[in-house]
Amino acid sequence: MNRFLTRPISFNEVKTAVFGMDASSAPGPDGMGASFFQNFWPVVGPSIVEAVRSYCHSGHLLRSINHTHIVLIPKVQCPMNMGHLRPISLCNSVYKILSKVLVNRLQRFLPEIISESQSAFVGGRLISDNIIVVQEAVHHMKSCRSGSNRSVALKLDISKAYDRVEWGFLEAIMRKMGFAEGLSEMFRNAEVQRLIHGVKICCNGPPISHLLFADDTVVFCKAKRSELQVVDSILKDYRNASGQLINFQKSSMFFSRYAGPDLSSNLSAFMAIPVGGDLGHYLGLPAEIGKTKTEMFSYIKERVLQRLARWKERILNLAGKSVLL
């Protein structure tokens, strides 16, 4: 694997990366989007290939190539503070091309180095798989009639997931390249040692201890202090190693039918995570599908109406849209 990843960059690799980019993507400080490099590839192609090869050989990147425009996108309808805004980076196209060349090389090995519990980043793994499993697990927790089967689900909010990762943590992992993925592997080891027990949706099905899609994480275990102590220890170890922080106030806990208010409040106080009547939304869809489906999915209608309202702006040319913005 390392031999393949470190071999010299070929002309076709760079060309494939350029023509695999979205031609209409927003440009960075250079003002030139992917469409420019695609349309004028016979002219600029050799220079782009040389720039990519130069970086991969020397590891030196010109500071001007790394310049970025940062744009703030509202998370809510009426943002009141910086926490309500999501920053995105508009990078120079050469920077995007270089990144895509490296991503294309690494992509073939992702199924080997990303655990099965992580549904993002790997072709063939669908976001809908996680949504369906969580909905089934929550339904089972609510409908299970066994008083001894008391479980808890934790939906974790990782604060600024991509910004807080320590470079040393990434470098230590990348040196091995055959690594077992950090957080997911820690939960799996705890499950193998029977320190935590996941939720079984059906009698013959395997227990589910955790699900991940990028940084969206749901953990299932028994509603016992001993198992939540293991979960808390895993999260602390992962935080200390990676630099990532769990936003406990934005996280939530959901208990199964027979957990009881006293047990729920005690375990909630121990984890410092609020208890909810359900898990709310997971990956953009309700974690529980109840009887009031019209009310539950009303937000989809609102989103469609908002998009329809913006369609009238499409009759404007690029200059008109710039004036409007």
PDB file of C-alpha atoms in Angstrom:
ATOM      1  CA  MET A   1       0.000   0.000   0.000  1.00  0.00           C
ATOM      2  CA  ASN A   2       2.727   2.485   0.936  1.00  0.00           C
ATOM      3  CA  ARG A   3       4.574   1.660  -2.288  1.00  0.00           C
ATOM      4  CA  PHE A   4       1.473   2.559  -4.298  1.00  0.00           C
ATOM      5  CA  LEU A   5       0.801   5.756  -2.333  1.00  0.00           C
ATOM      6  CA  THR A   6       4.379   7.045  -2.635  1.00  0.00           C
ATOM      7  CA  ARG A   7       5.037   6.226  -6.292  1.00  0.00           C
ATOM      8  CA  PRO A   8       5.703   9.186  -8.658  1.00  0.00           C
ATOM      9  CA  ILE A   9       2.680  11.201  -9.771  1.00  0.00           C
ATOM     10  CA  SER A  10       1.686  10.453 -13.363  1.00  0.00           C
ATOM     11  CA  PHE A  11       0.306  12.886 -15.943  1.00  0.00           C
ATOM     12  CA  ASN A  12      -2.953  10.926 -16.225  1.00  0.00           C
ATOM     13  CA  GLU A  13      -3.500  11.002 -12.446  1.00  0.00           C
ATOM     14  CA  VAL A  14      -3.471  14.793 -12.434  1.00  0.00           C
ATOM     15  CA  LYS A  15      -5.658  14.997 -15.538  1.00  0.00           C
ATOM     16  CA  THR A  16      -8.186  12.587 -14.007  1.00  0.00           C
ATOM     17  CA  ALA A  17      -8.292  14.709 -10.847  1.00  0.00           C
ATOM     18  CA  VAL A  18      -8.861  17.929 -12.809  1.00  0.00           C
ATOM     19  CA  PHE A  19     -11.678  16.539 -14.942  1.00  0.00           C
ATOM     20  CA  GLY A  20     -13.219  14.832 -11.920  1.00  0.00           C
ATOM     21  CA  MET A  21     -13.828  18.180 -10.223  1.00  0.00           C
ATOM     22  CA  ASP A  22     -17.133  20.036 -10.345  1.00  0.00           C
ATOM     23  CA  ALA A  23     -16.775  22.620 -13.101  1.00  0.00           C
ATOM     24  CA  SER A  24     -19.203  25.006 -11.369  1.00  0.00           C
ATOM     25  CA  SER A  25     -17.555  24.918  -7.932  1.00  0.00           C
ATOM     26  CA  ALA A  26     -16.771  28.285  -6.364  1.00  0.00           C
ATOM     27  CA  PRO A  27     -13.208  29.515  -6.992  1.00  0.00           C
ATOM     28  CA  GLY A  28     -10.775  30.604  -4.309  1.00  0.00           C
ATOM     29  CA  PRO A  29      -8.556  33.714  -4.195  1.00  0.00           C
ATOM     30  CA  ASP A  30      -7.117  32.849  -7.630  1.00  0.00           C
ATOM     31  CA  GLY A  31     -10.556  33.493  -9.166  1.00  0.00           C
ATOM     32  CA  MET A  32     -10.289  30.464 -11.458  1.00  0.00           C
ATOM     33  CA  GLY A  33     -12.643  27.534 -11.004  1.00  0.00           C
ATOM     34  CA  ALA A  34     -12.206  23.987 -12.234  1.00  0.00           C
ATOM     35  CA  SER A  35     -13.887  24.842 -15.551  1.00  0.00           C
ATOM     36  CA  PHE A  36     -10.944  27.102 -16.464  1.00  0.00           C
ATOM     37  CA  PHE A  37      -8.404  24.291 -16.065  1.00  0.00           C
ATOM     38  CA  GLN A  38     -10.666  21.811 -17.861  1.00  0.00           C
ATOM     39  CA  ASN A  39     -11.277  24.073 -20.871  1.00  0.00           C
ATOM     40  CA  PHE A  40      -7.634  25.137 -21.191  1.00  0.00           C
ATOM     41  CA  TRP A  41      -6.014  21.851 -20.169  1.00  0.00           C
ATOM     42  CA  PRO A  42      -3.813  21.616 -23.301  1.00  0.00           C
ATOM     43  CA  VAL A  43      -2.232  24.941 -22.293  1.00  0.00           C
ATOM     44  CA  VAL A  44      -2.083  24.787 -18.480  1.00  0.00           C
ATOM     45  CA  GLY A  45      -1.931  20.993 -18.025  1.00  0.00           C
ATOM     46  CA  PRO A  46       1.868  20.541 -18.099  1.00  0.00           C
ATOM     47  CA  SER A  47       2.359  23.353 -15.561  1.00  0.00           C
ATOM     48  CA  ILE A  48      -0.259  21.899 -13.212  1.00  0.00           C
ATOM     49  CA  VAL A  49       1.322  18.444 -13.410  1.00  0.00           C
ATOM     50  CA  GLU A  50       4.738  19.930 -12.665  1.00  0.00           C
ATOM     51  CA  ALA A  51       3.345  21.848  -9.646  1.00  0.00           C
ATOM     52  CA  VAL A  52       1.747  18.707  -8.202  1.00  0.00           C
ATOM     53  CA  ARG A  53       4.899  16.644  -8.773  1.00  0.00           C
ATOM     54  CA  SER A  54       7.044  19.346  -7.193  1.00  0.00           C
ATOM     55  CA  TYR A  55       4.985  19.339  -3.998  1.00  0.00           C
ATOM     56  CA  CYS A  56       4.855  15.539  -3.733  1.00  0.00           C
ATOM     57  CA  HIS A  57       8.626  15.334  -4.240  1.00  0.00           C
ATOM     58  CA  SER A  58       9.732  18.170  -1.948  1.00  0.00           C
ATOM     59  CA  GLY A  59       6.773  18.591   0.430  1.00  0.00           C
ATOM     60  CA  HIS A  60       7.037  22.357  -0.095  1.00  0.00           C
ATOM     61  CA  LEU A  61       3.881  24.295  -0.985  1.00  0.00           C
ATOM     62  CA  LEU A  62       3.917  27.934  -2.063  1.00  0.00           C
ATOM     63  CA  ARG A  63       2.160  30.124   0.508  1.00  0.00           C
ATOM     64  CA  SER A  64       0.084  31.768  -2.219  1.00  0.00           C
ATOM     65  CA  ILE A  65      -1.404  28.386  -3.195  1.00  0.00           C
ATOM     66  CA  ASN A  66      -2.542  27.890   0.403  1.00  0.00           C
ATOM     67  CA  HIS A  67      -4.385  31.236   0.564  1.00  0.00           C
ATOM     68  CA  THR A  68      -8.091  30.733   1.229  1.00  0.00           C
ATOM     69  CA  HIS A  69     -11.315  32.732   1.294  1.00  0.00           C
ATOM     70  CA  ILE A  70     -13.401  31.910   4.377  1.00  0.00           C
ATOM     71  CA  VAL A  71     -17.169  32.274   3.972  1.00  0.00           C
ATOM     72  CA  LEU A  72     -19.686  32.066   6.828  1.00  0.00           C
ATOM     73  CA  ILE A  73     -22.839  30.042   6.139  1.00  0.00           C
ATOM     74  CA  PRO A  74     -25.793  30.403   8.583  1.00  0.00           C
ATOM     75  CA  LYS A  75     -26.785  27.224  10.431  1.00  0.00           C
ATOM     76  CA  VAL A  76     -30.114  28.727  11.531  1.00  0.00           C
ATOM     77  CA  GLN A  77     -32.584  31.154   9.979  1.00  0.00           C
ATOM     78  CA  CYS A  78     -31.624  34.096  12.222  1.00  0.00           C
ATOM     79  CA  PRO A  79     -27.988  33.770  13.365  1.00  0.00           C
ATOM     80  CA  MET A  80     -27.236  35.743  16.538  1.00  0.00           C
ATOM     81  CA  ASN A  81     -23.651  34.716  17.307  1.00  0.00           C
ATOM     82  CA  MET A  82     -20.647  33.043  15.712  1.00  0.00           C
ATOM     83  CA  GLY A  83     -21.808  29.640  16.940  1.00  0.00           C
ATOM     84  CA  HIS A  84     -24.768  29.941  14.543  1.00  0.00           C
ATOM     85  CA  LEU A  85     -22.425  30.251  11.542  1.00  0.00           C
ATOM     86  CA  ARG A  86     -20.545  27.489   9.727  1.00  0.00           C
ATOM     87  CA  PRO A  87     -17.243  28.560   8.109  1.00  0.00           C
ATOM     88  CA  ILE A  88     -16.332  27.030   4.761  1.00  0.00           C
ATOM     89  CA  SER A  89     -13.044  27.514   2.941  1.00  0.00           C
ATOM     90  CA  LEU A  90     -12.866  28.456  -0.738  1.00  0.00           C
ATOM     91  CA  CYS A  91      -9.436  27.155  -1.732  1.00  0.00           C
ATOM     92  CA  ASN A  92      -7.381  27.843  -4.832  1.00  0.00           C
ATOM     93  CA  SER A  93      -7.979  25.355  -7.633  1.00  0.00           C
ATOM     94  CA  VAL A  94      -4.362  24.131  -7.649  1.00  0.00           C
ATOM     95  CA  TYR A  95      -4.763  23.255  -3.966  1.00  0.00           C
ATOM     96  CA  LYS A  96      -7.972  21.335  -4.772  1.00  0.00           C
ATOM     97  CA  ILE A  97      -6.269  19.475  -7.628  1.00  0.00           C
ATOM     98  CA  LEU A  98      -3.377  18.441  -5.397  1.00  0.00           C
ATOM     99  CA  SER A  99      -5.794  17.237  -2.702  1.00  0.00           C
ATOM    100  CA  LYS A 100      -7.891  15.289  -5.201  1.00  0.00           C
ATOM    101  CA  VAL A 101      -4.835  13.497  -6.606  1.00  0.00           C
ATOM    102  CA  LEU A 102      -3.938  12.295  -3.116  1.00  0.00           C
ATOM    103  CA  VAL A 103      -7.557  11.396  -2.298  1.00  0.00           C
ATOM    104  CA  ASN A 104      -7.911   9.359  -5.494  1.00  0.00           C
ATOM    105  CA  ARG A 105      -4.842   7.343  -4.524  1.00  0.00           C
ATOM    106  CA  LEU A 106      -6.039   6.725  -0.990  1.00  0.00           C
ATOM    107  CA  GLN A 107      -9.617   5.909  -2.004  1.00  0.00           C
ATOM    108  CA  ARG A 108      -8.917   2.323  -3.051  1.00  0.00           C
ATOM    109  CA  PHE A 109      -7.580   1.526   0.443  1.00  0.00           C
ATOM    110  CA  LEU A 110     -10.340   3.207   2.471  1.00  0.00           C
ATOM    111  CA  PRO A 111     -12.423   0.009   2.941  1.00  0.00           C
ATOM    112  CA  GLU A 112      -9.367  -1.568   4.590  1.00  0.00           C
ATOM    113  CA  ILE A 113      -8.573   1.266   7.013  1.00  0.00           C
ATOM    114  CA  ILE A 114     -12.071   2.572   7.845  1.00  0.00           C
ATOM    115  CA  SER A 115     -14.134   0.354  10.131  1.00  0.00           C
ATOM    116  CA  GLU A 116     -17.508  -1.056   9.111  1.00  0.00           C
ATOM    117  CA  SER A 117     -19.206   1.023  11.821  1.00  0.00           C
ATOM    118  CA  GLN A 118     -18.221   4.205   9.933  1.00  0.00           C
ATOM    119  CA  SER A 119     -20.622   4.697   7.028  1.00  0.00           C
ATOM    120  CA  ALA A 120     -18.969   7.768   5.517  1.00  0.00           C
ATOM    121  CA  PHE A 121     -16.100   8.135   3.023  1.00  0.00           C
ATOM    122  CA  VAL A 122     -16.340   4.626   1.519  1.00  0.00           C
ATOM    123  CA  GLY A 123     -18.118   3.836  -1.744  1.00  0.00           C
ATOM    124  CA  GLY A 124     -21.117   1.544  -1.361  1.00  0.00           C
ATOM    125  CA  ARG A 125     -21.828   2.609   2.217  1.00  0.00           C
ATOM    126  CA  LEU A 126     -25.037   4.627   2.454  1.00  0.00           C
ATOM    127  CA  ILE A 127     -26.117   7.292   4.925  1.00  0.00           C
ATOM    128  CA  SER A 128     -29.584   5.712   4.837  1.00  0.00           C
ATOM    129  CA  ASP A 129     -28.193   2.512   6.398  1.00  0.00           C
ATOM    130  CA  ASN A 130     -27.355   4.336   9.625  1.00  0.00           C
ATOM    131  CA  ILE A 131     -30.692   6.152   9.671  1.00  0.00           C
ATOM    132  CA  ILE A 132     -32.659   2.910   9.307  1.00  0.00           C
ATOM    133  CA  VAL A 133     -30.635   1.108  11.994  1.00  0.00           C
ATOM    134  CA  VAL A 134     -31.056   3.981  14.475  1.00  0.00           C
ATOM    135  CA  GLN A 135     -34.801   4.177  13.784  1.00  0.00           C
ATOM    136  CA  GLU A 136     -35.149   0.420  14.324  1.00  0.00           C
ATOM    137  CA  ALA A 137     -33.065   0.538  17.510  1.00  0.00           C
ATOM    138  CA  VAL A 138     -35.094   3.420  18.971  1.00  0.00           C
ATOM    139  CA  HIS A 139     -38.345   1.660  18.043  1.00  0.00           C
ATOM    140  CA  HIS A 140     -37.108  -1.519  19.763  1.00  0.00           C
ATOM    141  CA  MET A 141     -36.114   0.414  22.885  1.00  0.00           C
ATOM    142  CA  LYS A 142     -39.569   1.993  23.089  1.00  0.00           C
ATOM    143  CA  SER A 143     -41.584  -1.130  22.363  1.00  0.00           C
ATOM    144  CA  CYS A 144     -39.553  -3.806  24.194  1.00  0.00           C
ATOM    145  CA  ARG A 145     -41.705  -5.320  26.960  1.00  0.00           C
ATOM    146  CA  SER A 146     -38.896  -6.916  28.944  1.00  0.00           C
ATOM    147  CA  GLY A 147     -38.420  -4.995  32.172  1.00  0.00           C
ATOM    148  CA  SER A 148     -34.871  -6.279  32.572  1.00  0.00           C
ATOM    149  CA  ASN A 149     -33.801  -5.008  29.153  1.00  0.00           C
ATOM    150  CA  ARG A 150     -32.989  -1.407  30.088  1.00  0.00           C
ATOM    151  CA  SER A 151     -30.836   0.348  27.502  1.00  0.00           C
ATOM    152  CA  VAL A 152     -29.647   3.856  26.709  1.00  0.00           C
ATOM    153  CA  ALA A 153     -28.697   5.590  23.468  1.00  0.00           C
ATOM    154  CA  LEU A 154     -26.299   8.540  23.434  1.00  0.00           C
ATOM    155  CA  LYS A 155     -26.249  10.894  20.464  1.00  0.00           C
ATOM    156  CA  LEU A 156     -22.922  12.700  20.707  1.00  0.00           C
ATOM    157  CA  ASP A 157     -22.164  16.138  19.319  1.00  0.00           C
ATOM    158  CA  ILE A 158     -18.450  16.513  18.586  1.00  0.00           C
ATOM    159  CA  SER A 159     -17.576  20.187  18.855  1.00  0.00           C
ATOM    160  CA  LYS A 160     -15.818  21.506  15.731  1.00  0.00           C
ATOM    161  CA  ALA A 161     -14.927  17.944  14.798  1.00  0.00           C
ATOM    162  CA  TYR A 162     -12.527  18.730  11.946  1.00  0.00           C
ATOM    163  CA  ASP A 163     -10.928  21.810  13.527  1.00  0.00           C
ATOM    164  CA  ARG A 164      -9.857  20.237  16.815  1.00  0.00           C
ATOM    165  CA  VAL A 165      -8.047  17.153  15.525  1.00  0.00           C
ATOM    166  CA  GLU A 166      -4.404  17.241  16.641  1.00  0.00           C
ATOM    167  CA  TRP A 167      -1.879  16.953  13.810  1.00  0.00           C
ATOM    168  CA  GLY A 168       0.273  14.690  15.968  1.00  0.00           C
ATOM    169  CA  PHE A 169      -2.656  12.283  16.305  1.00  0.00           C
ATOM    170  CA  LEU A 170      -3.115  12.158  12.528  1.00  0.00           C
ATOM    171  CA  GLU A 171       0.599  11.778  11.881  1.00  0.00           C
ATOM    172  CA  ALA A 172       0.895   8.888  14.339  1.00  0.00           C
ATOM    173  CA  ILE A 173      -1.976   7.098  12.598  1.00  0.00           C
ATOM    174  CA  MET A 174      -0.745   7.801   9.078  1.00  0.00           C
ATOM    175  CA  ARG A 175       2.682   6.367   9.902  1.00  0.00           C
ATOM    176  CA  LYS A 176       1.102   2.968  10.368  1.00  0.00           C
ATOM    177  CA  MET A 177      -1.429   3.170   7.527  1.00  0.00           C
ATOM    178  CA  GLY A 178      -2.835  -0.220   8.432  1.00  0.00           C
ATOM    179  CA  PHE A 179      -4.374   1.318  11.509  1.00  0.00           C
ATOM    180  CA  ALA A 180      -7.593   0.398  13.259  1.00  0.00           C
ATOM    181  CA  GLU A 181      -9.750   3.522  13.336  1.00  0.00           C
ATOM    182  CA  GLY A 182      -9.497   5.338  16.672  1.00  0.00           C
ATOM    183  CA  LEU A 183     -12.891   5.869  18.300  1.00  0.00           C
ATOM    184  CA  SER A 184     -14.638   2.993  16.547  1.00  0.00           C
ATOM    185  CA  GLU A 185     -11.888   0.530  17.485  1.00  0.00           C
ATOM    186  CA  MET A 186     -12.010   1.624  21.134  1.00  0.00           C
ATOM    187  CA  PHE A 187     -15.750   0.901  21.317  1.00  0.00           C
ATOM    188  CA  ARG A 188     -15.280  -2.422  19.530  1.00  0.00           C
ATOM    189  CA  ASN A 189     -12.596  -3.525  21.995  1.00  0.00           C
ATOM    190  CA  ALA A 190     -14.851  -2.637  24.932  1.00  0.00           C
ATOM    191  CA  GLU A 191     -17.649  -4.681  23.366  1.00  0.00           C
ATOM    192  CA  VAL A 192     -15.385  -7.696  22.769  1.00  0.00           C
ATOM    193  CA  GLN A 193     -14.283  -7.561  26.418  1.00  0.00           C
ATOM    194  CA  ARG A 194     -17.995  -7.409  27.392  1.00  0.00           C
ATOM    195  CA  LEU A 195     -17.495  -4.101  29.175  1.00  0.00           C
ATOM    196  CA  ILE A 196     -20.439  -2.639  27.241  1.00  0.00           C
ATOM    197  CA  HIS A 197     -23.420  -4.365  25.636  1.00  0.00           C
ATOM    198  CA  GLY A 198     -25.120  -2.882  22.612  1.00  0.00           C
ATOM    199  CA  VAL A 199     -28.774  -3.026  21.600  1.00  0.00           C
ATOM    200  CA  LYS A 200     -30.115  -6.122  19.801  1.00  0.00           C
ATOM    201  CA  ILE A 201     -32.931  -5.188  17.416  1.00  0.00           C
ATOM    202  CA  CYS A 202     -33.958  -8.831  16.933  1.00  0.00           C
ATOM    203  CA  CYS A 203     -33.200 -12.134  18.656  1.00  0.00           C
ATOM    204  CA  ASN A 204     -30.747 -13.445  16.057  1.00  0.00           C
ATOM    205  CA  GLY A 205     -29.196 -10.084  15.188  1.00  0.00           C
ATOM    206  CA  PRO A 206     -25.802  -8.877  16.430  1.00  0.00           C
ATOM    207  CA  PRO A 207     -25.685  -6.267  19.214  1.00  0.00           C
ATOM    208  CA  ILE A 208     -25.118  -2.709  18.016  1.00  0.00           C
ATOM    209  CA  SER A 209     -22.817  -0.695  20.271  1.00  0.00           C
ATOM    210  CA  HIS A 210     -22.066   2.304  18.049  1.00  0.00           C
ATOM    211  CA  LEU A 211     -22.761   3.871  14.656  1.00  0.00           C
ATOM    212  CA  LEU A 212     -20.753   6.605  12.963  1.00  0.00           C
ATOM    213  CA  PHE A 213     -21.250   8.768   9.891  1.00  0.00           C
ATOM    214  CA  ALA A 214     -18.303  11.181   9.753  1.00  0.00           C
ATOM    215  CA  ASP A 215     -18.531  12.874  13.196  1.00  0.00           C
ATOM    216  CA  ASP A 216     -22.213  11.982  13.836  1.00  0.00           C
ATOM    217  CA  THR A 217     -22.005   9.317  16.526  1.00  0.00           C
ATOM    218  CA  VAL A 218     -24.632   7.238  18.345  1.00  0.00           C
ATOM    219  CA  VAL A 219     -23.618   4.868  21.158  1.00  0.00           C
ATOM    220  CA  PHE A 220     -25.845   2.101  22.565  1.00  0.00           C
ATOM    221  CA  CYS A 221     -25.269   0.309  25.870  1.00  0.00           C
ATOM    222  CA  LYS A 222     -27.079  -1.017  28.929  1.00  0.00           C
ATOM    223  CA  ALA A 223     -28.558   1.609  31.250  1.00  0.00           C
ATOM    224  CA  LYS A 224     -25.977   0.852  33.946  1.00  0.00           C
ATOM    225  CA  ARG A 225     -23.506   3.176  35.597  1.00  0.00           C
ATOM    226  CA  SER A 226     -20.704   0.650  35.067  1.00  0.00           C
ATOM    227  CA  GLU A 227     -21.204   0.611  31.279  1.00  0.00           C
ATOM    228  CA  LEU A 228     -21.534   4.393  31.053  1.00  0.00           C
ATOM    229  CA  GLN A 229     -18.278   4.672  33.015  1.00  0.00           C
ATOM    230  CA  VAL A 230     -16.635   2.630  30.253  1.00  0.00           C
ATOM    231  CA  VAL A 231     -18.192   4.893  27.585  1.00  0.00           C
ATOM    232  CA  ASP A 232     -17.037   7.999  29.472  1.00  0.00           C
ATOM    233  CA  SER A 233     -13.508   6.567  29.790  1.00  0.00           C
ATOM    234  CA  ILE A 234     -13.392   5.806  26.047  1.00  0.00           C
ATOM    235  CA  LEU A 235     -14.503   9.342  25.174  1.00  0.00           C
ATOM    236  CA  LYS A 236     -11.880  10.856  27.501  1.00  0.00           C
ATOM    237  CA  ASP A 237      -9.092   8.689  26.066  1.00  0.00           C
ATOM    238  CA  TYR A 238     -10.144   9.595  22.532  1.00  0.00           C
ATOM    239  CA  ARG A 239     -10.320  13.290  23.441  1.00  0.00           C
ATOM    240  CA  ASN A 240      -6.842  13.240  24.987  1.00  0.00           C
ATOM    241  CA  ALA A 241      -5.365  11.459  21.960  1.00  0.00           C
ATOM    242  CA  SER A 242      -7.109  13.346  19.157  1.00  0.00           C
ATOM    243  CA  GLY A 243      -7.874  16.747  20.664  1.00  0.00           C
ATOM    244  CA  GLN A 244     -11.562  16.425  19.801  1.00  0.00           C
ATOM    245  CA  LEU A 245     -14.145  17.540  22.354  1.00  0.00           C
ATOM    246  CA  ILE A 246     -17.667  16.281  23.016  1.00  0.00           C
ATOM    247  CA  ASN A 247     -20.246  19.057  23.394  1.00  0.00           C
ATOM    248  CA  PHE A 248     -22.282  17.409  26.144  1.00  0.00           C
ATOM    249  CA  GLN A 249     -24.929  20.143  26.213  1.00  0.00           C
ATOM    250  CA  LYS A 250     -25.763  19.558  22.544  1.00  0.00           C
ATOM    251  CA  SER A 251     -25.624  15.787  22.985  1.00  0.00           C
ATOM    252  CA  SER A 252     -28.642  13.846  24.220  1.00  0.00           C
ATOM    253  CA  MET A 253     -29.571  10.586  25.960  1.00  0.00           C
ATOM    254  CA  PHE A 254     -32.595   8.415  25.268  1.00  0.00           C
ATOM    255  CA  PHE A 255     -33.596   5.587  27.607  1.00  0.00           C
ATOM    256  CA  SER A 256     -35.606   2.486  26.865  1.00  0.00           C
ATOM    257  CA  ARG A 257     -39.145   1.946  28.081  1.00  0.00           C
ATOM    258  CA  TYR A 258     -38.465   0.472  31.537  1.00  0.00           C
ATOM    259  CA  ALA A 259     -35.452   2.533  32.569  1.00  0.00           C
ATOM    260  CA  GLY A 260     -37.518   4.708  34.923  1.00  0.00           C
ATOM    261  CA  PRO A 261     -37.151   8.426  35.759  1.00  0.00           C
ATOM    262  CA  ASP A 262     -34.852   7.913  38.774  1.00  0.00           C
ATOM    263  CA  LEU A 263     -32.333   5.801  36.871  1.00  0.00           C
ATOM    264  CA  SER A 264     -32.512   8.138  33.867  1.00  0.00           C
ATOM    265  CA  SER A 265     -31.858  11.272  35.918  1.00  0.00           C
ATOM    266  CA  ASN A 266     -28.988   9.660  37.855  1.00  0.00           C
ATOM    267  CA  LEU A 267     -27.214   8.441  34.720  1.00  0.00           C
ATOM    268  CA  SER A 268     -27.879  11.747  32.961  1.00  0.00           C
ATOM    269  CA  ALA A 269     -26.272  13.626  35.857  1.00  0.00           C
ATOM    270  CA  PHE A 270     -23.281  11.262  35.782  1.00  0.00           C
ATOM    271  CA  MET A 271     -22.676  11.814  32.049  1.00  0.00           C
ATOM    272  CA  ALA A 272     -23.693  15.520  32.172  1.00  0.00           C
ATOM    273  CA  ILE A 273     -25.845  14.887  29.097  1.00  0.00           C
ATOM    274  CA  PRO A 274     -29.520  15.967  29.031  1.00  0.00           C
ATOM    275  CA  VAL A 275     -32.265  13.352  28.628  1.00  0.00           C
ATOM    276  CA  GLY A 276     -34.702  13.663  25.730  1.00  0.00           C
ATOM    277  CA  GLY A 277     -38.005  12.010  24.910  1.00  0.00           C
ATOM    278  CA  ASP A 278     -36.265  10.721  21.784  1.00  0.00           C
ATOM    279  CA  LEU A 279     -33.007  11.228  19.889  1.00  0.00           C
ATOM    280  CA  GLY A 280     -34.494  14.025  17.803  1.00  0.00           C
ATOM    281  CA  HIS A 281     -33.035  14.183  14.299  1.00  0.00           C
ATOM    282  CA  TYR A 282     -30.175  11.960  13.202  1.00  0.00           C
ATOM    283  CA  LEU A 283     -28.413  12.666   9.896  1.00  0.00           C
ATOM    284  CA  GLY A 284     -31.241  15.009   8.889  1.00  0.00           C
ATOM    285  CA  LEU A 285     -34.167  12.644   9.539  1.00  0.00           C
ATOM    286  CA  PRO A 286     -36.213  11.823  12.668  1.00  0.00           C
ATOM    287  CA  ALA A 287     -34.679   9.045  14.752  1.00  0.00           C
ATOM    288  CA  GLU A 288     -38.194   7.827  15.546  1.00  0.00           C
ATOM    289  CA  ILE A 289     -41.112   7.534  13.130  1.00  0.00           C
ATOM    290  CA  GLY A 290     -44.339   7.970  15.100  1.00  0.00           C
ATOM    291  CA  LYS A 291     -47.986   8.234  14.150  1.00  0.00           C
ATOM    292  CA  THR A 292     -47.968  12.004  13.450  1.00  0.00           C
ATOM    293  CA  LYS A 293     -45.963  11.731  10.234  1.00  0.00           C
ATOM    294  CA  THR A 294     -47.475  14.921   8.756  1.00  0.00           C
ATOM    295  CA  GLU A 295     -46.097  17.026  11.588  1.00  0.00           C
ATOM    296  CA  MET A 296     -42.844  15.068  11.787  1.00  0.00           C
ATOM    297  CA  PHE A 297     -41.921  15.602   8.129  1.00  0.00           C
ATOM    298  CA  SER A 298     -43.335  19.136   7.780  1.00  0.00           C
ATOM    299  CA  TYR A 299     -39.801  20.534   7.708  1.00  0.00           C
ATOM    300  CA  ILE A 300     -39.245  18.832   4.335  1.00  0.00           C
ATOM    301  CA  LYS A 301     -42.122  20.835   2.852  1.00  0.00           C
ATOM    302  CA  GLU A 302     -40.662  24.034   4.318  1.00  0.00           C
ATOM    303  CA  ARG A 303     -37.259  23.328   2.746  1.00  0.00           C
ATOM    304  CA  VAL A 304     -38.823  22.694  -0.665  1.00  0.00           C
ATOM    305  CA  LEU A 305     -40.775  25.962  -0.465  1.00  0.00           C
ATOM    306  CA  GLN A 306     -37.596  27.840   0.464  1.00  0.00           C
ATOM    307  CA  ARG A 307     -35.798  26.411  -2.570  1.00  0.00           C
ATOM    308  CA  LEU A 308     -38.709  27.274  -4.851  1.00  0.00           C
ATOM    309  CA  ALA A 309     -38.597  30.847  -3.570  1.00  0.00           C
ATOM    310  CA  ARG A 310     -34.949  31.100  -4.648  1.00  0.00           C
ATOM    311  CA  TRP A 311     -35.567  29.772  -8.144  1.00  0.00           C
ATOM    312  CA  LYS A 312     -36.531  33.231  -9.395  1.00  0.00           C
ATOM    313  CA  GLU A 313     -32.920  34.282  -8.856  1.00  0.00           C
ATOM    314  CA  ARG A 314     -31.737  31.805 -11.503  1.00  0.00           C
ATOM    315  CA  ILE A 315     -32.855  34.061 -14.340  1.00  0.00           C
ATOM    316  CA  LEU A 316     -30.048  36.454 -13.378  1.00  0.00           C
ATOM    317  CA  ASN A 317     -26.665  36.234 -15.048  1.00  0.00           C
ATOM    318  CA  LEU A 318     -23.475  35.924 -12.991  1.00  0.00           C
ATOM    319  CA  ALA A 319     -23.099  39.698 -12.638  1.00  0.00           C
ATOM    320  CA  GLY A 320     -26.709  40.015 -11.513  1.00  0.00           C
ATOM    321  CA  LYS A 321     -26.272  37.331  -8.886  1.00  0.00           C
ATOM    322  CA  SER A 322     -23.151  39.104  -7.607  1.00  0.00           C
ATOM    323  CA  VAL A 323     -25.112  42.340  -7.206  1.00  0.00           C
ATOM    324  CA  LEU A 324     -27.931  40.462  -5.454  1.00  0.00           C
ATOM    325  CA  LEU A 325     -25.503  38.864  -2.999  1.00  0.00           C
TER     326      LEU A 325
END
